[in-house]
Amino acid sequence: MNFKWFGPLALLAALVIGDQIRINRPAHKYRLTVEVETPEGRKSASGVVAVHPDRSYTRRGQTRTLGDAVFVDLGQGKNLVALLAHIDNNKLELDGINYVALRAYTAASGGKRISFNAMSAQTGIVPVKAELVPVLVTFADPADPASARAVAPDDAEAVLGKGHRLQGITTEVVPNGFWPIDFGGMLGEPVTRGIVAKLPWLNGADSTAATALRAAGLPGVDGIDAREAFTRK
């Protein structure tokens, strides 16, 4: 066997792999935590999402977020879901989730500009307020997408019942870790998955996600990929 090409080929492979890591590595990850006061006490849940800018050579892509909506089990058969979506100009939009952490840290700094490239260096937990709060929904029956109802951040009690109040939503930048082997522990926190286990109909036809969003009375459902309000891969 002739090994004279082994070194150059190994170097080429390393360069290709390294370039793919550079292109696809997230710019930053952040944890979104939702806390709710209930008659049984405070309930919370969180999820880590990864924000990926377009680093390709074509520059035809766009910034995208990978992860799942945050599902909070409130007990007594009740729940609250923070979607990967916002409402802008009276329609659902999916891009705002890319900038939740960036805008929340900027707001917490008193408006001091924080660049997108500096996000991975941010520390501390900051509140997510006002227009940065994702769309909130609840399911009377998580197995039935048509049972979805929208929840107003300032009046959760109207839908969830007496004694339920959104305590707050926060975000925290977490280390990227050794992507793409960020499987947990010292390797770094992976993107959180699990919404499909909570809402099993997401494994079905794409139209079921749209059914849920329409049942919640959310506007502009026809103009988006409805499933991406719940999960993105």
PDB file of C-alpha atoms in Angstrom:
ATOM      1  CA  MET A   1       0.000   0.000   0.000  1.00  0.00           C
ATOM      2  CA  ASN A   2       1.362   3.417  -0.986  1.00  0.00           C
ATOM      3  CA  PHE A   3       1.209   5.825   1.933  1.00  0.00           C
ATOM      4  CA  LYS A   4       2.666   8.834   0.166  1.00  0.00           C
ATOM      5  CA  TRP A   5      -0.805  10.387  -0.274  1.00  0.00           C
ATOM      6  CA  PHE A   6      -1.905   9.657   3.278  1.00  0.00           C
ATOM      7  CA  GLY A   7      -0.530  12.888   4.740  1.00  0.00           C
ATOM      8  CA  PRO A   8      -2.013  15.256   2.107  1.00  0.00           C
ATOM      9  CA  LEU A   9      -5.346  13.454   2.152  1.00  0.00           C
ATOM     10  CA  ALA A  10      -5.498  13.567   5.945  1.00  0.00           C
ATOM     11  CA  LEU A  11      -4.696  17.290   5.866  1.00  0.00           C
ATOM     12  CA  LEU A  12      -7.384  17.886   3.247  1.00  0.00           C
ATOM     13  CA  ALA A  13      -9.932  15.948   5.301  1.00  0.00           C
ATOM     14  CA  ALA A  14      -9.025  17.958   8.408  1.00  0.00           C
ATOM     15  CA  LEU A  15      -9.437  21.226   6.500  1.00  0.00           C
ATOM     16  CA  VAL A  16     -12.834  20.185   5.116  1.00  0.00           C
ATOM     17  CA  ILE A  17     -14.092  19.020   8.516  1.00  0.00           C
ATOM     18  CA  GLY A  18     -12.763  22.152  10.205  1.00  0.00           C
ATOM     19  CA  ASP A  19     -14.447  24.370   7.640  1.00  0.00           C
ATOM     20  CA  GLN A  20     -17.767  22.576   8.085  1.00  0.00           C
ATOM     21  CA  ILE A  21     -17.518  23.065  11.850  1.00  0.00           C
ATOM     22  CA  ARG A  22     -16.775  26.762  11.298  1.00  0.00           C
ATOM     23  CA  ILE A  23     -19.777  27.135   8.993  1.00  0.00           C
ATOM     24  CA  ASN A  24     -22.268  25.160  11.081  1.00  0.00           C
ATOM     25  CA  ARG A  25     -21.168  25.872  14.661  1.00  0.00           C
ATOM     26  CA  PRO A  26     -23.741  27.995  16.516  1.00  0.00           C
ATOM     27  CA  ALA A  27     -22.851  31.616  17.168  1.00  0.00           C
ATOM     28  CA  HIS A  28     -24.323  31.252  20.636  1.00  0.00           C
ATOM     29  CA  LYS A  29     -26.744  29.192  22.676  1.00  0.00           C
ATOM     30  CA  TYR A  30     -29.183  30.470  25.216  1.00  0.00           C
ATOM     31  CA  ARG A  31     -31.483  28.980  27.811  1.00  0.00           C
ATOM     32  CA  LEU A  32     -35.050  30.255  27.935  1.00  0.00           C
ATOM     33  CA  THR A  33     -36.780  29.718  31.285  1.00  0.00           C
ATOM     34  CA  VAL A  34     -40.493  30.176  31.930  1.00  0.00           C
ATOM     35  CA  GLU A  35     -41.816  30.470  35.501  1.00  0.00           C
ATOM     36  CA  VAL A  36     -45.488  30.374  36.439  1.00  0.00           C
ATOM     37  CA  GLU A  37     -47.206  30.877  39.782  1.00  0.00           C
ATOM     38  CA  THR A  38     -49.909  28.271  40.348  1.00  0.00           C
ATOM     39  CA  PRO A  39     -52.195  27.364  43.265  1.00  0.00           C
ATOM     40  CA  GLU A  40     -49.720  24.556  43.973  1.00  0.00           C
ATOM     41  CA  GLY A  41     -46.681  26.840  43.975  1.00  0.00           C
ATOM     42  CA  ARG A  42     -44.220  27.990  41.372  1.00  0.00           C
ATOM     43  CA  LYS A  43     -43.677  25.791  38.318  1.00  0.00           C
ATOM     44  CA  SER A  44     -40.947  26.274  35.738  1.00  0.00           C
ATOM     45  CA  ALA A  45     -39.294  24.718  32.733  1.00  0.00           C
ATOM     46  CA  SER A  46     -36.475  25.720  30.433  1.00  0.00           C
ATOM     47  CA  GLY A  47     -34.888  24.816  27.143  1.00  0.00           C
ATOM     48  CA  VAL A  48     -31.599  25.516  25.396  1.00  0.00           C
ATOM     49  CA  VAL A  49     -31.681  26.695  21.795  1.00  0.00           C
ATOM     50  CA  ALA A  50     -28.797  27.318  19.391  1.00  0.00           C
ATOM     51  CA  VAL A  51     -28.575  30.345  17.119  1.00  0.00           C
ATOM     52  CA  HIS A  52     -26.798  29.716  13.806  1.00  0.00           C
ATOM     53  CA  PRO A  53     -25.821  32.573  11.491  1.00  0.00           C
ATOM     54  CA  ASP A  54     -25.246  32.089   7.796  1.00  0.00           C
ATOM     55  CA  ARG A  55     -21.509  31.552   7.330  1.00  0.00           C
ATOM     56  CA  SER A  56     -21.785  29.779   3.989  1.00  0.00           C
ATOM     57  CA  TYR A  57     -19.894  30.984   0.957  1.00  0.00           C
ATOM     58  CA  THR A  58     -23.096  31.687  -0.972  1.00  0.00           C
ATOM     59  CA  ARG A  59     -24.498  34.009   1.721  1.00  0.00           C
ATOM     60  CA  ARG A  60     -27.969  33.053   0.551  1.00  0.00           C
ATOM     61  CA  GLY A  61     -29.144  31.709   3.876  1.00  0.00           C
ATOM     62  CA  GLN A  62     -30.233  33.422   7.032  1.00  0.00           C
ATOM     63  CA  THR A  63     -29.832  33.245  10.777  1.00  0.00           C
ATOM     64  CA  ARG A  64     -31.764  30.308  12.195  1.00  0.00           C
ATOM     65  CA  THR A  65     -32.518  28.859  15.605  1.00  0.00           C
ATOM     66  CA  LEU A  66     -32.526  25.148  16.437  1.00  0.00           C
ATOM     67  CA  GLY A  67     -34.444  23.837  19.412  1.00  0.00           C
ATOM     68  CA  ASP A  68     -37.892  23.235  20.861  1.00  0.00           C
ATOM     69  CA  ALA A  69     -40.653  25.288  22.402  1.00  0.00           C
ATOM     70  CA  VAL A  70     -40.658  25.285  26.215  1.00  0.00           C
ATOM     71  CA  PHE A  71     -43.420  23.168  27.788  1.00  0.00           C
ATOM     72  CA  VAL A  72     -44.262  23.921  31.424  1.00  0.00           C
ATOM     73  CA  ASP A  73     -46.278  21.294  33.299  1.00  0.00           C
ATOM     74  CA  LEU A  74     -48.439  23.294  35.702  1.00  0.00           C
ATOM     75  CA  GLY A  75     -50.030  20.323  37.445  1.00  0.00           C
ATOM     76  CA  GLN A  76     -53.724  19.471  37.595  1.00  0.00           C
ATOM     77  CA  GLY A  77     -53.615  18.671  33.875  1.00  0.00           C
ATOM     78  CA  LYS A  78     -52.667  22.223  32.899  1.00  0.00           C
ATOM     79  CA  ASN A  79     -49.699  23.463  30.897  1.00  0.00           C
ATOM     80  CA  LEU A  80     -48.136  26.499  29.294  1.00  0.00           C
ATOM     81  CA  VAL A  81     -46.052  26.441  26.122  1.00  0.00           C
ATOM     82  CA  ALA A  82     -43.684  29.224  25.041  1.00  0.00           C
ATOM     83  CA  LEU A  83     -43.534  28.906  21.266  1.00  0.00           C
ATOM     84  CA  LEU A  84     -40.606  29.670  18.979  1.00  0.00           C
ATOM     85  CA  ALA A  85     -42.671  32.513  17.551  1.00  0.00           C
ATOM     86  CA  HIS A  86     -43.761  36.095  18.104  1.00  0.00           C
ATOM     87  CA  ILE A  87     -46.539  38.280  16.775  1.00  0.00           C
ATOM     88  CA  ASP A  88     -45.445  41.219  14.660  1.00  0.00           C
ATOM     89  CA  ASN A  89     -47.784  43.494  12.700  1.00  0.00           C
ATOM     90  CA  ASN A  90     -50.681  41.234  13.650  1.00  0.00           C
ATOM     91  CA  LYS A  91     -49.162  38.079  12.216  1.00  0.00           C
ATOM     92  CA  LEU A  92     -47.034  35.230  13.448  1.00  0.00           C
ATOM     93  CA  GLU A  93     -43.340  35.464  12.650  1.00  0.00           C
ATOM     94  CA  LEU A  94     -40.571  32.971  13.304  1.00  0.00           C
ATOM     95  CA  ASP A  95     -37.389  35.063  13.042  1.00  0.00           C
ATOM     96  CA  GLY A  96     -37.705  36.960  16.322  1.00  0.00           C
ATOM     97  CA  ILE A  97     -36.598  33.937  18.350  1.00  0.00           C
ATOM     98  CA  ASN A  98     -33.145  34.330  16.746  1.00  0.00           C
ATOM     99  CA  TYR A  99     -32.635  37.608  18.593  1.00  0.00           C
ATOM    100  CA  VAL A 100     -34.416  37.125  21.922  1.00  0.00           C
ATOM    101  CA  ALA A 101     -31.206  36.769  23.916  1.00  0.00           C
ATOM    102  CA  LEU A 102     -29.415  39.546  22.024  1.00  0.00           C
ATOM    103  CA  ARG A 103     -32.250  42.011  22.574  1.00  0.00           C
ATOM    104  CA  ALA A 104     -32.811  40.948  26.193  1.00  0.00           C
ATOM    105  CA  TYR A 105     -29.137  41.476  27.074  1.00  0.00           C
ATOM    106  CA  THR A 106     -29.185  44.812  25.250  1.00  0.00           C
ATOM    107  CA  ALA A 107     -32.254  45.906  27.216  1.00  0.00           C
ATOM    108  CA  ALA A 108     -30.686  44.755  30.497  1.00  0.00           C
ATOM    109  CA  SER A 109     -27.555  46.799  29.742  1.00  0.00           C
ATOM    110  CA  GLY A 110     -29.605  49.956  29.518  1.00  0.00           C
ATOM    111  CA  GLY A 111     -29.612  49.965  25.747  1.00  0.00           C
ATOM    112  CA  LYS A 112     -25.852  49.643  25.303  1.00  0.00           C
ATOM    113  CA  ARG A 113     -25.293  47.977  21.961  1.00  0.00           C
ATOM    114  CA  ILE A 114     -24.173  44.348  22.100  1.00  0.00           C
ATOM    115  CA  SER A 115     -22.999  42.914  18.829  1.00  0.00           C
ATOM    116  CA  PHE A 116     -24.224  39.549  17.581  1.00  0.00           C
ATOM    117  CA  ASN A 117     -20.637  38.253  17.580  1.00  0.00           C
ATOM    118  CA  ALA A 118     -20.215  39.206  21.240  1.00  0.00           C
ATOM    119  CA  MET A 119     -23.221  37.240  22.446  1.00  0.00           C
ATOM    120  CA  SER A 120     -21.326  34.061  23.339  1.00  0.00           C
ATOM    121  CA  ALA A 121     -19.317  36.075  25.890  1.00  0.00           C
ATOM    122  CA  GLN A 122     -22.358  37.408  27.785  1.00  0.00           C
ATOM    123  CA  THR A 123     -22.954  36.245  31.348  1.00  0.00           C
ATOM    124  CA  GLY A 124     -25.764  36.364  33.860  1.00  0.00           C
ATOM    125  CA  ILE A 125     -29.507  35.845  33.674  1.00  0.00           C
ATOM    126  CA  VAL A 126     -31.627  38.638  32.216  1.00  0.00           C
ATOM    127  CA  PRO A 127     -35.399  39.117  31.930  1.00  0.00           C
ATOM    128  CA  VAL A 128     -37.346  38.697  28.719  1.00  0.00           C
ATOM    129  CA  LYS A 129     -40.037  41.360  28.645  1.00  0.00           C
ATOM    130  CA  ALA A 130     -42.627  43.106  26.501  1.00  0.00           C
ATOM    131  CA  GLU A 131     -42.385  42.342  22.781  1.00  0.00           C
ATOM    132  CA  LEU A 132     -39.553  39.847  23.392  1.00  0.00           C
ATOM    133  CA  VAL A 133     -41.927  37.446  25.173  1.00  0.00           C
ATOM    134  CA  PRO A 134     -42.724  34.557  22.806  1.00  0.00           C
ATOM    135  CA  VAL A 135     -46.278  33.580  21.983  1.00  0.00           C
ATOM    136  CA  LEU A 136     -47.781  31.591  24.853  1.00  0.00           C
ATOM    137  CA  VAL A 137     -50.384  28.872  24.397  1.00  0.00           C
ATOM    138  CA  THR A 138     -51.956  26.126  26.472  1.00  0.00           C
ATOM    139  CA  PHE A 139     -53.572  22.810  25.567  1.00  0.00           C
ATOM    140  CA  ALA A 140     -56.645  21.546  27.378  1.00  0.00           C
ATOM    141  CA  ASP A 141     -55.559  18.157  26.018  1.00  0.00           C
ATOM    142  CA  PRO A 142     -51.924  17.959  24.852  1.00  0.00           C
ATOM    143  CA  ALA A 143     -52.909  15.052  22.591  1.00  0.00           C
ATOM    144  CA  ASP A 144     -55.395  17.252  20.728  1.00  0.00           C
ATOM    145  CA  PRO A 145     -53.988  20.165  18.704  1.00  0.00           C
ATOM    146  CA  ALA A 146     -57.472  21.665  18.376  1.00  0.00           C
ATOM    147  CA  SER A 147     -57.561  22.214  22.146  1.00  0.00           C
ATOM    148  CA  ALA A 148     -54.960  25.006  21.968  1.00  0.00           C
ATOM    149  CA  ARG A 149     -55.728  28.419  23.434  1.00  0.00           C
ATOM    150  CA  ALA A 150     -53.608  31.556  23.455  1.00  0.00           C
ATOM    151  CA  VAL A 151     -52.488  32.879  26.848  1.00  0.00           C
ATOM    152  CA  ALA A 152     -51.910  36.587  27.425  1.00  0.00           C
ATOM    153  CA  PRO A 153     -48.652  37.141  29.367  1.00  0.00           C
ATOM    154  CA  ASP A 154     -50.324  39.701  31.628  1.00  0.00           C
ATOM    155  CA  ASP A 155     -53.531  37.725  32.199  1.00  0.00           C
ATOM    156  CA  ALA A 156     -52.735  34.018  32.316  1.00  0.00           C
ATOM    157  CA  GLU A 157     -55.473  33.525  34.880  1.00  0.00           C
ATOM    158  CA  ALA A 158     -58.148  34.227  32.268  1.00  0.00           C
ATOM    159  CA  VAL A 159     -57.293  30.993  30.438  1.00  0.00           C
ATOM    160  CA  LEU A 160     -55.415  28.875  32.970  1.00  0.00           C
ATOM    161  CA  GLY A 161     -57.682  29.571  35.908  1.00  0.00           C
ATOM    162  CA  LYS A 162     -57.570  31.363  39.225  1.00  0.00           C
ATOM    163  CA  GLY A 163     -54.190  31.492  40.920  1.00  0.00           C
ATOM    164  CA  HIS A 164     -52.153  31.160  37.721  1.00  0.00           C
ATOM    165  CA  ARG A 165     -49.822  33.995  36.838  1.00  0.00           C
ATOM    166  CA  LEU A 166     -46.789  34.290  34.609  1.00  0.00           C
ATOM    167  CA  GLN A 167     -44.015  35.001  37.080  1.00  0.00           C
ATOM    168  CA  GLY A 168     -41.490  35.793  34.399  1.00  0.00           C
ATOM    169  CA  ILE A 169     -39.378  34.651  31.494  1.00  0.00           C
ATOM    170  CA  THR A 170     -35.601  34.858  31.563  1.00  0.00           C
ATOM    171  CA  THR A 171     -32.726  34.037  29.287  1.00  0.00           C
ATOM    172  CA  GLU A 172     -29.123  33.074  29.899  1.00  0.00           C
ATOM    173  CA  VAL A 173     -26.326  32.543  27.396  1.00  0.00           C
ATOM    174  CA  VAL A 174     -24.753  29.114  27.845  1.00  0.00           C
ATOM    175  CA  PRO A 175     -21.426  27.897  26.421  1.00  0.00           C
ATOM    176  CA  ASN A 176     -21.415  26.499  22.897  1.00  0.00           C
ATOM    177  CA  GLY A 177     -19.350  23.570  24.083  1.00  0.00           C
ATOM    178  CA  PHE A 178     -17.462  21.313  21.704  1.00  0.00           C
ATOM    179  CA  TRP A 179     -19.977  21.379  18.871  1.00  0.00           C
ATOM    180  CA  PRO A 180     -20.919  19.024  17.190  1.00  0.00           C
ATOM    181  CA  ILE A 181     -20.116  16.627  20.064  1.00  0.00           C
ATOM    182  CA  ASP A 182     -21.825  18.782  22.704  1.00  0.00           C
ATOM    183  CA  PHE A 183     -23.662  15.871  24.263  1.00  0.00           C
ATOM    184  CA  GLY A 184     -23.663  17.229  27.805  1.00  0.00           C
ATOM    185  CA  GLY A 185     -21.350  17.576  30.781  1.00  0.00           C
ATOM    186  CA  MET A 186     -17.878  18.869  29.969  1.00  0.00           C
ATOM    187  CA  LEU A 187     -18.666  18.718  26.240  1.00  0.00           C
ATOM    188  CA  GLY A 188     -21.273  21.477  26.572  1.00  0.00           C
ATOM    189  CA  GLU A 189     -25.027  21.701  26.901  1.00  0.00           C
ATOM    190  CA  PRO A 190     -26.902  20.248  23.930  1.00  0.00           C
ATOM    191  CA  VAL A 191     -29.990  21.784  22.388  1.00  0.00           C
ATOM    192  CA  THR A 192     -33.027  20.725  24.417  1.00  0.00           C
ATOM    193  CA  ARG A 193     -35.455  18.312  22.779  1.00  0.00           C
ATOM    194  CA  GLY A 194     -38.688  16.846  24.105  1.00  0.00           C
ATOM    195  CA  ILE A 195     -41.661  18.831  22.806  1.00  0.00           C
ATOM    196  CA  VAL A 196     -42.698  15.953  20.523  1.00  0.00           C
ATOM    197  CA  ALA A 197     -43.045  13.718  23.574  1.00  0.00           C
ATOM    198  CA  LYS A 198     -45.317  16.331  25.157  1.00  0.00           C
ATOM    199  CA  LEU A 199     -47.303  17.045  21.978  1.00  0.00           C
ATOM    200  CA  PRO A 200     -47.255  13.698  20.124  1.00  0.00           C
ATOM    201  CA  TRP A 201     -49.292  14.976  17.176  1.00  0.00           C
ATOM    202  CA  LEU A 202     -46.191  16.865  16.025  1.00  0.00           C
ATOM    203  CA  ASN A 203     -45.042  13.516  14.640  1.00  0.00           C
ATOM    204  CA  GLY A 204     -48.054  13.455  12.354  1.00  0.00           C
ATOM    205  CA  ALA A 205     -49.037  15.508   9.335  1.00  0.00           C
ATOM    206  CA  ASP A 206     -47.578  18.998   9.049  1.00  0.00           C
ATOM    207  CA  SER A 207     -51.089  20.444   9.086  1.00  0.00           C
ATOM    208  CA  THR A 208     -51.616  19.481  12.728  1.00  0.00           C
ATOM    209  CA  ALA A 209     -49.298  22.269  13.893  1.00  0.00           C
ATOM    210  CA  ALA A 210     -51.301  24.744  11.833  1.00  0.00           C
ATOM    211  CA  THR A 211     -54.470  23.336  13.388  1.00  0.00           C
ATOM    212  CA  ALA A 212     -53.089  24.103  16.852  1.00  0.00           C
ATOM    213  CA  LEU A 213     -52.100  27.655  15.961  1.00  0.00           C
ATOM    214  CA  ARG A 214     -55.478  28.360  14.367  1.00  0.00           C
ATOM    215  CA  ALA A 215     -57.308  26.883  17.351  1.00  0.00           C
ATOM    216  CA  ALA A 216     -55.389  29.316  19.540  1.00  0.00           C
ATOM    217  CA  GLY A 217     -56.688  32.154  17.378  1.00  0.00           C
ATOM    218  CA  LEU A 218     -53.234  33.244  16.259  1.00  0.00           C
ATOM    219  CA  PRO A 219     -53.007  35.409  13.122  1.00  0.00           C
ATOM    220  CA  GLY A 220     -51.043  34.772   9.931  1.00  0.00           C
ATOM    221  CA  VAL A 221     -50.776  30.989  10.240  1.00  0.00           C
ATOM    222  CA  ASP A 222     -50.978  30.415   6.497  1.00  0.00           C
ATOM    223  CA  GLY A 223     -47.828  32.419   5.847  1.00  0.00           C
ATOM    224  CA  ILE A 224     -45.424  30.312   7.933  1.00  0.00           C
ATOM    225  CA  ASP A 225     -44.197  26.768   8.442  1.00  0.00           C
ATOM    226  CA  ALA A 226     -46.431  26.154  11.464  1.00  0.00           C
ATOM    227  CA  ARG A 227     -44.368  23.239  12.795  1.00  0.00           C
ATOM    228  CA  GLU A 228     -41.413  25.589  13.292  1.00  0.00           C
ATOM    229  CA  ALA A 229     -43.358  27.383  16.001  1.00  0.00           C
ATOM    230  CA  PHE A 230     -42.895  24.203  18.058  1.00  0.00           C
ATOM    231  CA  THR A 231     -39.639  22.618  16.929  1.00  0.00           C
ATOM    232  CA  ARG A 232     -36.746  23.313  14.579  1.00  0.00           C
ATOM    233  CA  LYS A 233     -33.998  20.946  13.533  1.00  0.00           C
TER     234      LYS A 233
END
